[in-house]
Short mmCIF file of C-alpha atoms in Angstrom, two decimals:
data_model
loop_
_atom_site.label_atom_id
_atom_site.label_comp_id
_atom_site.label_asym_id
_atom_site.label_seq_id
_atom_site.Cartn_x
_atom_site.Cartn_y
_atom_site.Cartn_z
CA ASN A 1 128.26 174.35 210.97
CA ALA A 2 127.71 174.03 214.70
CA GLY A 3 126.92 177.19 216.57
CA VAL A 4 128.60 178.54 219.66
CA MET A 5 128.67 175.85 222.34
CA GLN A 6 128.55 176.55 226.04
CA ASN A 7 128.69 174.14 228.94
CA PRO A 8 127.37 173.51 231.38
CA ARG A 9 123.96 174.96 230.60
CA HIS A 10 123.12 175.14 234.30
CA LEU A 11 125.54 175.34 237.19
CA VAL A 12 124.78 175.39 240.90
CA ARG A 13 127.49 176.41 243.34
CA ARG A 14 127.57 177.18 247.05
CA ARG A 15 129.05 180.41 248.27
CA GLY A 16 132.85 180.26 248.29
CA GLN A 17 133.15 177.61 245.58
CA GLU A 18 134.62 178.10 242.12
CA ALA A 19 132.64 178.22 238.89
CA ARG A 20 134.18 177.37 235.52
CA LEU A 21 132.19 178.16 232.40
CA ARG A 22 133.27 176.90 229.00
CA CYS A 23 132.72 178.26 225.52
CA SER A 24 133.64 176.78 222.16
CA PRO A 25 133.32 179.34 219.36
CA MET A 26 131.84 178.65 215.95
CA LYS A 27 134.22 176.99 213.53
CA GLY A 28 136.45 179.57 211.91
CA HIS A 29 135.81 182.21 214.59
CA SER A 30 138.83 183.54 216.44
CA HIS A 31 137.14 186.27 218.51
CA VAL A 32 135.36 185.35 221.76
CA TYR A 33 133.31 187.58 224.03
CA TRP A 34 131.70 187.03 227.43
CA TYR A 35 128.59 188.85 228.62
CA ARG A 36 126.58 188.67 231.82
CA GLN A 37 122.81 189.04 232.08
CA LEU A 38 121.16 189.73 235.41
CA PRO A 39 117.42 188.97 235.72
CA GLU A 40 115.22 191.34 233.72
CA GLU A 41 118.22 193.22 232.34
CA GLY A 42 120.13 193.44 229.10
CA LEU A 43 123.50 191.83 228.56
CA LYS A 44 126.60 193.56 229.91
CA PHE A 45 130.00 193.13 228.28
CA MET A 46 132.69 191.50 230.39
CA VAL A 47 135.69 190.55 228.27
CA TYR A 48 136.92 190.11 224.70
CA LEU A 49 139.59 187.56 223.83
CA GLN A 50 141.47 186.24 220.88
CA LYS A 51 143.59 183.10 220.96
CA GLU A 52 145.98 183.38 223.93
CA ASN A 53 145.27 187.10 224.34
CA ILE A 54 142.90 189.22 226.39
CA ILE A 55 142.07 192.20 224.20
CA ASP A 56 139.56 194.10 226.36
CA GLU A 57 138.62 193.21 229.92
CA SER A 58 137.07 196.54 230.82
CA GLY A 59 133.81 194.90 231.93
CA MET A 60 135.34 192.30 234.20
CA PRO A 61 135.09 192.75 237.98
CA LYS A 62 138.54 193.45 239.37
CA GLU A 63 138.55 190.50 241.74
CA ARG A 64 137.59 186.83 241.54
CA PHE A 65 136.87 186.84 237.79
CA SER A 66 139.28 185.71 235.09
CA ALA A 67 139.05 184.56 231.49
CA GLU A 68 141.27 182.75 229.06
CA PHE A 69 141.19 181.51 225.48
CA PRO A 70 144.07 179.06 225.09
CA LYS A 71 145.68 178.01 221.85
CA GLU A 72 143.88 174.68 222.10
CA GLY A 73 140.48 174.12 223.65
CA PRO A 74 137.56 176.27 224.70
CA SER A 75 137.51 179.67 226.29
CA ILE A 76 137.05 179.54 230.06
CA LEU A 77 135.39 182.09 232.33
CA ARG A 78 136.41 181.39 235.90
CA ILE A 79 134.76 182.83 238.98
CA GLN A 80 136.50 182.17 242.27
CA GLN A 81 134.81 182.25 245.68
CA VAL A 82 131.36 182.82 244.22
CA VAL A 83 128.83 185.01 246.03
CA ARG A 84 125.06 185.19 245.63
CA GLY A 85 125.40 188.32 243.50
CA ASP A 86 127.23 186.26 240.86
CA SER A 87 123.99 184.41 240.07
CA ALA A 88 123.20 185.31 236.48
CA ALA A 89 123.19 184.02 232.94
CA TYR A 90 126.60 184.14 231.31
CA PHE A 91 126.67 184.28 227.54
CA CYS A 92 129.56 183.65 225.23
CA ALA A 93 129.64 185.02 221.69
CA SER A 94 132.05 184.56 218.83
CA SER A 95 132.79 186.29 215.56
CA ALA A 96 134.94 185.77 212.51
CA ARG A 97 135.41 189.49 212.16
CA VAL A 98 134.59 192.01 214.81
CA GLU A 99 131.26 193.24 213.49
CA THR A 100 128.73 190.47 214.01
CA GLN A 101 128.67 188.35 217.14
CA TYR A 102 126.81 185.04 217.40
CA PHE A 103 125.76 183.90 220.82
CA GLY A 104 125.77 180.58 222.58
CA PRO A 105 122.82 179.30 224.65
CA GLY A 106 124.27 180.66 227.89
CA THR A 107 125.15 179.17 231.25
CA ARG A 108 122.77 179.84 234.13
CA LEU A 109 124.75 180.12 237.33
CA LEU A 110 122.92 179.83 240.62
CA VAL A 111 124.82 180.48 243.83
CA LEU A 112 123.20 179.09 246.95
CA ALA B 1 129.97 206.80 226.72
CA GLN B 2 127.73 204.66 224.58
CA THR B 3 124.17 204.22 225.73
CA VAL B 4 121.23 202.39 224.21
CA THR B 5 117.68 203.13 225.32
CA GLN B 6 114.58 201.07 224.68
CA SER B 7 111.68 203.10 226.05
CA GLN B 8 109.04 200.36 225.73
CA PRO B 9 109.41 197.71 228.44
CA GLU B 10 106.47 195.76 226.99
CA MET B 11 104.56 195.68 223.72
CA SER B 12 101.75 193.50 222.45
CA VAL B 13 100.31 192.94 219.00
CA GLN B 14 97.63 190.82 217.40
CA GLU B 15 98.80 187.90 215.32
CA ALA B 16 99.29 188.90 211.65
CA GLU B 17 99.50 192.59 212.55
CA THR B 18 102.54 194.87 212.38
CA VAL B 19 104.45 196.16 215.39
CA THR B 20 107.33 198.60 215.77
CA LEU B 21 109.86 198.47 218.59
CA SER B 22 111.78 201.65 219.41
CA CYS B 23 115.46 202.13 220.13
CA THR B 24 117.62 205.21 220.49
CA TYR B 25 121.34 205.34 221.09
CA ASP B 26 124.00 207.86 221.92
CA THR B 27 127.48 207.91 220.44
CA SER B 28 130.01 210.44 219.23
CA GLU B 29 131.43 207.98 216.70
CA SER B 30 130.58 208.00 213.01
CA ASP B 31 131.41 204.38 212.17
CA TYR B 32 129.35 201.83 214.03
CA TYR B 33 126.88 198.98 213.71
CA LEU B 34 123.43 198.43 215.13
CA PHE B 35 121.72 195.14 215.84
CA TRP B 36 118.46 193.67 217.01
CA TYR B 37 118.65 190.41 218.94
CA LYS B 38 115.72 188.25 219.96
CA GLN B 39 115.66 186.28 223.23
CA PRO B 40 112.79 183.77 223.36
CA PRO B 41 111.86 181.90 226.56
CA SER B 42 114.73 179.48 225.91
CA ARG B 43 116.92 182.56 226.56
CA GLN B 44 119.08 181.89 223.51
CA MET B 45 120.22 185.18 221.92
CA ILE B 46 119.31 185.15 218.24
CA LEU B 47 120.51 187.77 215.76
CA VAL B 48 117.53 189.25 213.96
CA ILE B 49 119.00 192.03 211.84
CA ARG B 50 122.04 194.25 211.53
CA GLN B 51 122.62 197.74 210.11
CA GLU B 52 125.90 199.43 209.16
CA ALA B 53 125.86 203.14 209.98
CA TYR B 54 127.48 204.10 206.68
CA LYS B 55 124.63 202.53 204.71
CA GLN B 56 121.66 204.78 204.06
CA GLN B 57 119.44 201.92 202.98
CA ASN B 58 117.45 200.32 205.77
CA ALA B 59 118.21 196.65 206.40
CA THR B 60 115.51 194.05 205.75
CA GLU B 61 115.31 190.36 206.63
CA ASN B 62 112.07 188.77 205.50
CA ARG B 63 109.34 190.08 207.85
CA PHE B 64 111.82 192.17 209.84
CA SER B 65 112.94 195.62 208.77
CA VAL B 66 114.50 198.63 210.44
CA ASN B 67 113.99 202.36 210.26
CA PHE B 68 117.48 203.80 210.75
CA GLN B 69 117.56 207.56 211.33
CA LYS B 70 121.23 208.40 211.82
CA ALA B 71 120.79 212.09 212.58
CA ALA B 72 118.17 211.31 215.20
CA LYS B 73 120.16 208.31 216.49
CA SER B 74 117.09 206.15 216.19
CA PHE B 75 116.92 202.50 215.14
CA SER B 76 113.45 200.97 215.28
CA LEU B 77 112.48 197.42 214.37
CA LYS B 78 109.33 196.68 212.41
CA ILE B 79 107.87 193.19 212.47
CA SER B 80 105.28 192.57 209.78
CA ASP B 81 102.70 189.78 209.79
CA SER B 82 103.47 188.96 213.43
CA GLN B 83 103.57 185.27 214.31
CA LEU B 84 103.24 183.50 217.64
CA GLY B 85 106.89 182.49 217.39
CA ASP B 86 107.91 186.14 217.41
CA ALA B 87 107.02 186.38 221.12
CA ALA B 88 110.27 187.15 222.93
CA MET B 89 112.43 189.82 224.53
CA TYR B 90 113.98 192.03 221.88
CA PHE B 91 117.26 193.79 222.54
CA CYS B 92 118.73 196.64 220.55
CA ALA B 93 122.54 196.75 220.55
CA HIS B 94 125.25 199.11 219.37
CA LEU B 95 128.83 198.33 218.35
CA ILE B 96 131.47 200.95 217.69
CA GLN B 97 133.83 200.17 214.81
CA GLY B 98 137.01 198.82 216.37
CA ALA B 99 135.64 198.59 219.92
CA GLN B 100 134.36 195.02 219.73
CA LYS B 101 131.94 195.23 222.65
CA LEU B 102 128.20 195.33 222.20
CA VAL B 103 126.20 197.75 224.33
CA PHE B 104 122.64 196.53 224.87
CA GLY B 105 119.41 198.28 225.71
CA GLN B 106 117.16 197.13 228.52
CA GLY B 107 114.94 195.10 226.22
CA THR B 108 111.30 195.11 225.11
CA ARG B 109 109.08 192.15 225.91
CA LEU B 110 106.85 191.43 222.88
CA THR B 111 103.64 189.47 223.33
CA ILE B 112 101.69 188.13 220.36
CA ASN B 113 97.95 187.77 220.91
CA PRO B 114 96.27 185.01 218.90
#
């Protein structure tokens, strides 16, 4: 059973460009979560999605950030007009039920 | 608001010895879950152990065990017979029943001395 897949593993963008991060949950998991980790810090919750629905986006910045989990295909975290402060590791997690989340390897975003 | 505090930024232990990592949390809820995740240099987040708040028995997974003190809101991780592969950042995390979002502590960097 493959784990949570994230791609790309590393992403470099210049200021003002768009970043698209992808996450495929574990087989049989219908809950997807996105977290952000700044250097030397713990993970911070961003958004929780189920298929075609955003359940909790209380951790998402109000502007430039959006997330989706379509009926078919991976979940996408999209960051428009990236700034240097967006540089971080972005982790996706999935769960079959809500209690235990399993994490992907993360995407390291570097904004130049 | 939920908070999770790990008061030890760094810990070190001799190989084969036992080490305990501390974690305290704050919540007004009665139904919740607690987790320890390990983040090695690869930065993958690996689930180490989980505890349900309604269970009085402390969780155990091989060399990893917890000391869950619900009244004190304390959730420490004990690693027995430490191995070089245990070297990593360890994060304590809290999940409220029905809330779905994990709240993480700041992490403890564990070094294993050969």
